[in-house]
């Protein structure tokens, strides 16, 4: 069923307060989400290569347990490695053929770390615990049932929206720039574990940024605060290009306190707090559009690592945002659109129990002006669900 109705509330930008968070690629939660997703993509590739289709798997239970390090000005050492637990279900064999699931999982995790974390050695700084077992007969049987598309393996709801607000854009863009190759070349002393929290109050934006400085580059407390000041000014210069706000304030490593030595600064050996301070878990990081926007409706499913052809907790999470964007960009007179999708377990994934668009219209427009075209977009997207799932399988769409 497809329903199109007017959105009764205000635009996100019309509320007096808006709160938006982004966890960067070195944050333990982001690391968990991204690594589990990379394993799902690698397994999907192997399943397609061996059997011509994606087989049952859900690599959506993961835990990155913090290790222990000794940090000093100028360096340090790893005392206890981090531990990555990889779960939950995968097809280990099919048609009399064994699939090297454990090897694929560990290799994919190591490859992700090498590609994204400059100072983490995936062999020396992490230990791996793989707890992937075969799924239940009823859920694995979905993959052998006849039909043009897969059956949904769960009754699950998802919500997406578009466009991003100016606050959301600033938070997303700032973390991306701070973790860019260009910025790291200019400031190699900065780690990847970045968190940006944005608070818009009326037309003023207050940003709190956490980003560690790396012990090998910092020889004293004095040098830490000198480097911090340079980086703080660089962040302000970045934001000086941002329009739409009366005022932007930036608080950088706000827990710091002069005179307390190592206890008063945010120093890291490897660039992630998972080295000794904070563990990570799948589902605690960004939503599939890269943000945690508490002023917006949020889905409850963790998309990372779920199989891309029948697990609606992944498919509908990503698809709801895609449909919202298609509606906004292809129909005139829309200020914001929210898309809600609900599956029913056992029904084909291209036949949701409910697909709803809630549309905030520009002045002078009515829901009748946009309803027919909106339904057409829904129908087009669901008619192309197999291609969309193939793209999900290949990792085309980010999930964090």
Coordinates of C-alpha atoms in Angstrom, one line a residue:
X1 CA 0.0 0.0 0.0
X2 CA 1.3 3.5 -0.9
X3 CA 0.0 6.5 0.9
X4 CA 0.9 10.2 0.4
X5 CA -0.1 12.7 3.0
X6 CA 0.9 16.2 4.1
X7 CA 3.5 16.5 6.8
X8 CA 1.8 18.3 9.7
X9 CA 4.8 19.6 11.6
X10 CA 7.4 22.3 11.0
X11 CA 10.5 22.0 8.9
X12 CA 13.6 21.0 10.8
X13 CA 15.0 24.4 10.2
X14 CA 11.9 26.1 11.6
X15 CA 12.3 24.7 15.1
X16 CA 14.2 26.8 17.6
X17 CA 16.6 24.0 18.5
X18 CA 18.3 21.4 16.3
X19 CA 20.8 18.8 17.5
X20 CA 23.0 16.8 15.1
X21 CA 25.9 14.4 15.7
X22 CA 28.5 12.8 13.5
X23 CA 30.9 10.1 14.5
X24 CA 34.1 10.0 12.3
X25 CA 35.8 7.0 10.8
X26 CA 38.1 6.4 13.8
X27 CA 35.3 6.4 16.4
X28 CA 34.9 2.8 17.7
X29 CA 31.2 2.7 16.8
X30 CA 31.9 3.8 13.2
X31 CA 34.7 1.3 13.0
X32 CA 32.4 -1.5 14.0
X33 CA 29.7 -0.5 11.5
X34 CA 32.1 0.0 8.6
X35 CA 34.1 -3.2 9.3
X36 CA 31.0 -5.4 9.5
X37 CA 29.6 -3.8 6.4
X38 CA 32.9 -4.5 4.5
X39 CA 32.7 -8.1 5.6
X40 CA 29.1 -8.4 4.3
X41 CA 30.2 -6.9 0.9
X42 CA 33.1 -9.4 0.7
X43 CA 31.0 -12.4 1.6
X44 CA 28.3 -11.3 -0.9
X45 CA 31.0 -11.1 -3.6
X46 CA 32.3 -14.6 -2.7
X47 CA 28.8 -16.1 -2.6
X48 CA 28.0 -14.5 -6.1
X49 CA 31.2 -15.8 -7.5
X50 CA 30.7 -19.3 -6.2
X51 CA 26.9 -19.7 -6.5
X52 CA 25.7 -16.9 -8.6
X53 CA 23.6 -15.3 -5.8
X54 CA 24.0 -13.8 -2.3
X55 CA 23.4 -16.5 0.4
X56 CA 22.1 -16.0 3.9
X57 CA 24.3 -14.0 6.2
X58 CA 23.9 -11.2 8.8
X59 CA 27.2 -9.8 10.0
X60 CA 25.4 -7.2 12.1
X61 CA 26.6 -8.2 15.6
X62 CA 30.0 -6.8 16.3
X63 CA 32.0 -5.5 19.3
X64 CA 35.3 -3.7 19.3
X65 CA 36.7 -4.1 22.8
X66 CA 39.1 -1.4 23.9
X67 CA 42.7 -2.4 24.5
X68 CA 45.3 -0.7 26.7
X69 CA 48.2 1.5 25.7
X70 CA 50.9 3.5 27.5
X71 CA 51.1 7.0 26.2
X72 CA 53.9 9.5 26.7
X73 CA 54.9 12.8 25.1
X74 CA 56.7 11.6 22.0
X75 CA 55.3 8.1 21.8
X76 CA 54.1 5.1 23.7
X77 CA 53.4 1.4 23.3
X78 CA 50.5 -1.0 23.1
X79 CA 50.1 -3.1 26.2
X80 CA 47.0 -5.0 25.3
X81 CA 45.6 -5.2 21.7
X82 CA 42.0 -4.3 20.9
X83 CA 39.7 -7.3 20.3
X84 CA 37.2 -7.4 17.4
X85 CA 34.3 -9.8 17.8
X86 CA 32.6 -10.6 14.5
X87 CA 29.1 -12.1 14.6
X88 CA 26.3 -13.4 13.9
X89 CA 25.2 -15.7 11.1
X90 CA 26.6 -16.8 7.7
X91 CA 26.3 -19.6 5.2
X92 CA 29.5 -21.7 5.8
X93 CA 28.8 -24.3 3.1
X94 CA 26.4 -24.9 0.2
X95 CA 26.0 -27.5 -2.6
X96 CA 28.8 -29.5 -1.0
X97 CA 31.2 -26.6 -1.1
X98 CA 32.9 -25.0 2.0
X99 CA 33.1 -21.2 2.0
X100 CA 36.1 -19.7 3.9
X101 CA 33.9 -17.4 5.9
X102 CA 36.3 -16.9 8.8
X103 CA 39.2 -16.1 6.5
X104 CA 37.1 -13.7 4.5
X105 CA 35.9 -11.9 7.7
X106 CA 39.3 -11.4 9.2
X107 CA 40.9 -10.4 5.9
X108 CA 38.1 -7.9 5.2
X109 CA 38.5 -6.4 8.7
X110 CA 42.3 -6.1 8.3
X111 CA 41.9 -4.5 4.8
X112 CA 39.5 -1.9 6.1
X113 CA 41.8 -1.0 9.0
X114 CA 44.8 -0.6 6.6
X115 CA 42.8 1.6 4.3
X116 CA 41.4 3.9 7.0
X117 CA 43.5 4.0 10.1
X118 CA 47.0 5.3 9.5
X119 CA 48.6 4.2 12.8
X120 CA 46.7 1.0 13.6
X121 CA 48.5 -2.2 12.6
X122 CA 45.7 -4.8 12.0
X123 CA 48.1 -7.6 12.8
X124 CA 49.8 -6.3 15.9
X125 CA 47.2 -4.0 17.4
X126 CA 44.0 -6.2 17.1
X127 CA 42.9 -9.7 18.0
X128 CA 40.0 -11.3 16.2
X129 CA 37.2 -13.5 17.5
X130 CA 34.8 -14.8 14.8
X131 CA 31.5 -16.2 16.1
X132 CA 29.6 -16.8 12.8
X133 CA 27.3 -19.8 12.7
X134 CA 24.7 -21.1 10.2
X135 CA 21.3 -19.5 10.4
X136 CA 18.0 -21.1 11.3
X137 CA 16.3 -23.4 8.7
X138 CA 13.4 -21.1 8.2
X139 CA 15.4 -18.0 7.6
X140 CA 18.0 -19.7 5.3
X141 CA 15.1 -21.4 3.4
X142 CA 14.1 -17.9 2.2
X143 CA 17.1 -17.9 -0.1
X144 CA 16.0 -21.1 -1.9
X145 CA 12.4 -20.2 -2.4
X146 CA 11.2 -19.5 -6.0
X147 CA 10.3 -16.0 -6.9
X148 CA 11.5 -12.9 -8.8
X149 CA 12.6 -11.2 -5.6
X150 CA 13.5 -12.3 -2.1
X151 CA 11.0 -12.5 0.8
X152 CA 11.6 -10.2 3.7
X153 CA 13.2 -11.9 6.6
X154 CA 11.7 -9.7 9.2
X155 CA 8.8 -7.4 10.0
X156 CA 10.7 -4.1 10.2
X157 CA 10.1 -0.4 9.8
X158 CA 12.5 2.3 8.4
X159 CA 12.3 6.0 7.9
X160 CA 14.3 8.3 5.6
X161 CA 14.2 12.0 4.8
X162 CA 15.5 14.7 2.5
X163 CA 16.9 17.3 2.2
X164 CA 19.5 17.8 4.9
X165 CA 19.3 20.9 6.9
X166 CA 22.1 23.5 7.0
X167 CA 23.1 22.2 10.4
X168 CA 23.2 18.6 9.2
X169 CA 25.3 19.7 6.2
X170 CA 27.8 21.6 8.3
X171 CA 28.3 18.7 10.8
X172 CA 28.7 16.1 8.0
X173 CA 31.0 18.3 5.9
X174 CA 33.2 19.3 8.8
X175 CA 34.0 15.7 9.9
X176 CA 34.7 14.8 6.3
X177 CA 37.2 17.7 5.9
X178 CA 38.9 16.9 9.2
X179 CA 39.4 13.3 8.2
X180 CA 40.3 14.1 4.6
X181 CA 43.7 13.3 3.2
X182 CA 44.3 17.0 2.6
X183 CA 43.8 17.9 6.2
X184 CA 45.8 14.9 7.5
X185 CA 48.7 16.0 5.3
X186 CA 48.5 19.5 6.7
X187 CA 48.0 18.2 10.3
X188 CA 49.4 14.7 10.6
X189 CA 49.3 15.0 14.3
X190 CA 45.5 14.6 14.3
X191 CA 43.8 11.3 14.8
X192 CA 40.8 9.8 13.0
X193 CA 38.6 9.4 16.0
X194 CA 36.5 12.6 15.4
X195 CA 33.2 13.4 16.9
X196 CA 31.2 16.5 15.9
X197 CA 28.1 17.6 17.8
X198 CA 26.1 20.5 16.5
X199 CA 23.6 22.6 18.3
X200 CA 21.6 25.1 16.4
X201 CA 19.7 27.5 18.6
X202 CA 17.6 29.8 16.4
X203 CA 20.1 31.1 13.9
X204 CA 23.3 30.5 15.9
X205 CA 25.3 27.3 15.6
X206 CA 27.4 25.8 18.4
X207 CA 29.8 23.0 17.5
X208 CA 31.7 20.8 19.8
X209 CA 34.6 18.9 18.2
X210 CA 36.6 16.1 19.7
X211 CA 39.7 15.0 17.8
X212 CA 42.8 13.5 19.5
X213 CA 46.4 14.6 18.8
X214 CA 48.9 11.9 18.3
X215 CA 51.5 11.2 21.0
X216 CA 54.4 10.6 18.6
X217 CA 54.0 14.2 17.3
X218 CA 53.6 15.9 20.7
X219 CA 56.7 16.3 22.9
X220 CA 55.2 18.4 25.7
X221 CA 52.1 19.8 27.2
X222 CA 53.1 23.2 25.8
X223 CA 53.4 21.8 22.3
X224 CA 50.0 20.1 22.6
X225 CA 48.3 23.4 23.3
X226 CA 50.3 25.2 20.6
X227 CA 49.2 22.6 18.0
X228 CA 45.7 22.7 19.4
X229 CA 45.4 26.4 18.9
X230 CA 46.6 26.1 15.3
X231 CA 44.1 23.4 14.5
X232 CA 41.3 25.3 16.3
X233 CA 42.0 28.4 14.1
X234 CA 42.0 26.1 11.0
X235 CA 38.6 24.7 11.9
X236 CA 37.2 28.3 12.3
X237 CA 38.6 29.2 8.9
X238 CA 36.8 26.3 7.4
X239 CA 33.6 27.3 8.9
X240 CA 34.1 30.9 7.9
X241 CA 33.0 29.8 4.4
X242 CA 29.7 28.7 5.8
X243 CA 26.7 30.9 5.3
X244 CA 23.2 30.8 6.7
X245 CA 24.0 31.3 10.4
X246 CA 24.3 34.5 12.3
X247 CA 27.0 33.1 14.5
X248 CA 29.1 29.9 14.6
X249 CA 31.1 29.0 17.8
X250 CA 33.5 26.1 17.9
X251 CA 34.7 24.2 21.1
X252 CA 37.6 21.9 20.4
X253 CA 38.7 19.2 22.8
X254 CA 36.7 20.9 25.5
X255 CA 37.8 18.5 28.3
X256 CA 41.4 19.8 28.2
X257 CA 42.9 21.6 31.1
X258 CA 46.3 23.2 31.3
X259 CA 48.7 22.2 34.0
X260 CA 47.4 18.6 34.4
X261 CA 49.9 17.0 32.1
X262 CA 48.7 13.8 30.3
X263 CA 45.6 13.9 32.4
X264 CA 44.5 17.2 30.9
X265 CA 44.9 16.6 27.2
X266 CA 43.3 14.4 24.5
X267 CA 46.3 12.4 23.4
X268 CA 46.2 9.2 21.4
X269 CA 48.8 6.7 20.3
X270 CA 46.9 5.1 17.4
X271 CA 44.3 7.7 16.5
X272 CA 41.2 5.9 18.0
X273 CA 39.9 5.9 21.6
X274 CA 39.4 2.1 21.1
X275 CA 43.1 1.8 22.0
X276 CA 42.3 2.3 25.7
X277 CA 39.2 4.3 26.4
X278 CA 36.1 3.4 24.5
X279 CA 34.7 0.2 23.0
X280 CA 32.5 0.2 19.9
X281 CA 29.4 -1.7 18.9
X282 CA 27.3 -2.1 15.7
X283 CA 24.2 0.1 15.7
X284 CA 25.5 2.8 18.0
X285 CA 26.9 5.0 15.3
X286 CA 25.6 7.1 12.5
X287 CA 22.4 6.3 10.6
X288 CA 22.7 5.4 7.0
X289 CA 22.8 9.1 5.9
X290 CA 25.9 9.5 8.1
X291 CA 24.2 11.5 10.8
X292 CA 22.5 11.1 14.2
X293 CA 19.9 13.8 14.0
X294 CA 17.8 13.7 17.2
X295 CA 15.4 16.3 15.8
X296 CA 14.4 13.9 13.1
X297 CA 12.6 10.6 13.2
X298 CA 15.1 7.7 13.6
X299 CA 14.7 4.1 12.6
X300 CA 15.6 1.4 15.1
X301 CA 17.5 -1.1 12.8
X302 CA 21.3 -1.2 12.5
X303 CA 21.9 -1.5 8.8
X304 CA 25.6 -2.3 8.8
X305 CA 26.5 -5.9 8.0
X306 CA 22.9 -7.1 7.3
X307 CA 22.5 -9.1 4.1
X308 CA 21.5 -6.9 1.2
X309 CA 18.9 -9.0 -0.6
X310 CA 16.3 -10.0 2.1
X311 CA 17.1 -8.1 5.3
X312 CA 14.7 -5.2 5.2
X313 CA 16.5 -3.7 8.2
X314 CA 19.1 -2.8 5.7
X315 CA 17.2 -2.5 2.4
X316 CA 14.5 -0.3 3.6
X317 CA 16.8 1.9 5.8
X318 CA 18.8 2.9 2.7
X319 CA 15.9 2.8 0.3
X320 CA 13.8 5.2 2.4
X321 CA 16.4 7.9 2.2
X322 CA 16.9 7.3 -1.5
X323 CA 13.2 7.5 -2.3
X324 CA 12.9 10.7 -0.2
X325 CA 15.7 12.3 -2.2
X326 CA 14.1 11.2 -5.5
X327 CA 10.8 12.7 -4.5
X328 CA 12.4 16.0 -3.4
X329 CA 14.6 16.4 -6.4
X330 CA 12.0 15.4 -9.0
X331 CA 8.9 17.2 -7.8
X332 CA 8.6 20.9 -7.5
X333 CA 7.1 22.7 -4.5
X334 CA 8.4 20.4 -1.8
X335 CA 10.2 21.7 1.3
X336 CA 10.9 18.4 3.0
X337 CA 9.8 14.8 2.6
X338 CA 9.8 11.9 5.0
X339 CA 9.4 8.3 3.8
X340 CA 8.3 5.5 6.0
X341 CA 8.6 1.9 4.9
X342 CA 7.2 -1.2 6.7
X343 CA 7.8 -4.8 5.7
X344 CA 5.9 -7.9 6.6
X345 CA 8.0 -11.0 7.1
X346 CA 7.6 -13.5 4.3
X347 CA 6.3 -11.0 1.8
X348 CA 8.5 -10.0 -1.2
X349 CA 10.7 -7.1 -0.4
X350 CA 9.2 -5.1 -3.4
X351 CA 5.8 -5.3 -1.8
X352 CA 6.0 -3.4 1.6
X353 CA 3.1 -3.6 3.9
X354 CA 3.1 0.2 3.9
X355 CA 5.0 2.8 2.0
X356 CA 4.2 6.4 3.1
X357 CA 5.5 9.8 2.0
X358 CA 4.8 12.6 4.4
X359 CA 5.4 15.8 2.5
X360 CA 5.9 19.4 3.7
X361 CA 4.8 21.6 0.9
X362 CA 5.8 25.1 -0.2
X363 CA 3.1 27.7 0.3
X364 CA 0.4 27.5 -2.3
X365 CA 0.9 23.8 -3.1
X366 CA -1.5 21.0 -2.2
X367 CA -1.0 17.3 -1.7
X368 CA -3.0 16.7 -4.8
X369 CA -0.4 18.5 -6.8
X370 CA 2.3 16.0 -5.9
X371 CA 0.6 12.7 -4.9
X372 CA 0.4 11.0 -8.3
X373 CA 4.1 11.7 -9.2
X374 CA 5.1 10.6 -5.7
X375 CA 3.4 7.3 -6.1
X376 CA 5.1 6.9 -9.5
X377 CA 8.5 7.3 -7.8
X378 CA 7.6 4.6 -5.2
X379 CA 6.5 2.2 -7.9
X380 CA 9.6 2.8 -10.0
X381 CA 11.9 2.3 -7.1
X382 CA 10.3 -1.0 -6.0
X383 CA 10.2 -2.2 -9.6
X384 CA 14.0 -1.9 -9.6
X385 CA 14.5 -3.5 -6.2
X386 CA 16.7 -6.3 -7.6
X387 CA 19.1 -3.8 -9.1
X388 CA 19.1 -1.8 -5.9
X389 CA 19.9 -4.9 -3.9
X390 CA 22.8 -5.7 -6.2
X391 CA 24.2 -2.3 -5.7
X392 CA 23.8 -2.7 -1.9
X393 CA 25.7 -6.1 -2.3
X394 CA 28.6 -4.3 -4.0
X395 CA 28.8 -1.6 -1.3
X396 CA 27.6 1.2 -3.5
X397 CA 25.6 2.8 -0.7
X398 CA 27.3 3.8 2.6
X399 CA 25.5 2.7 5.7
X400 CA 27.2 5.0 8.3

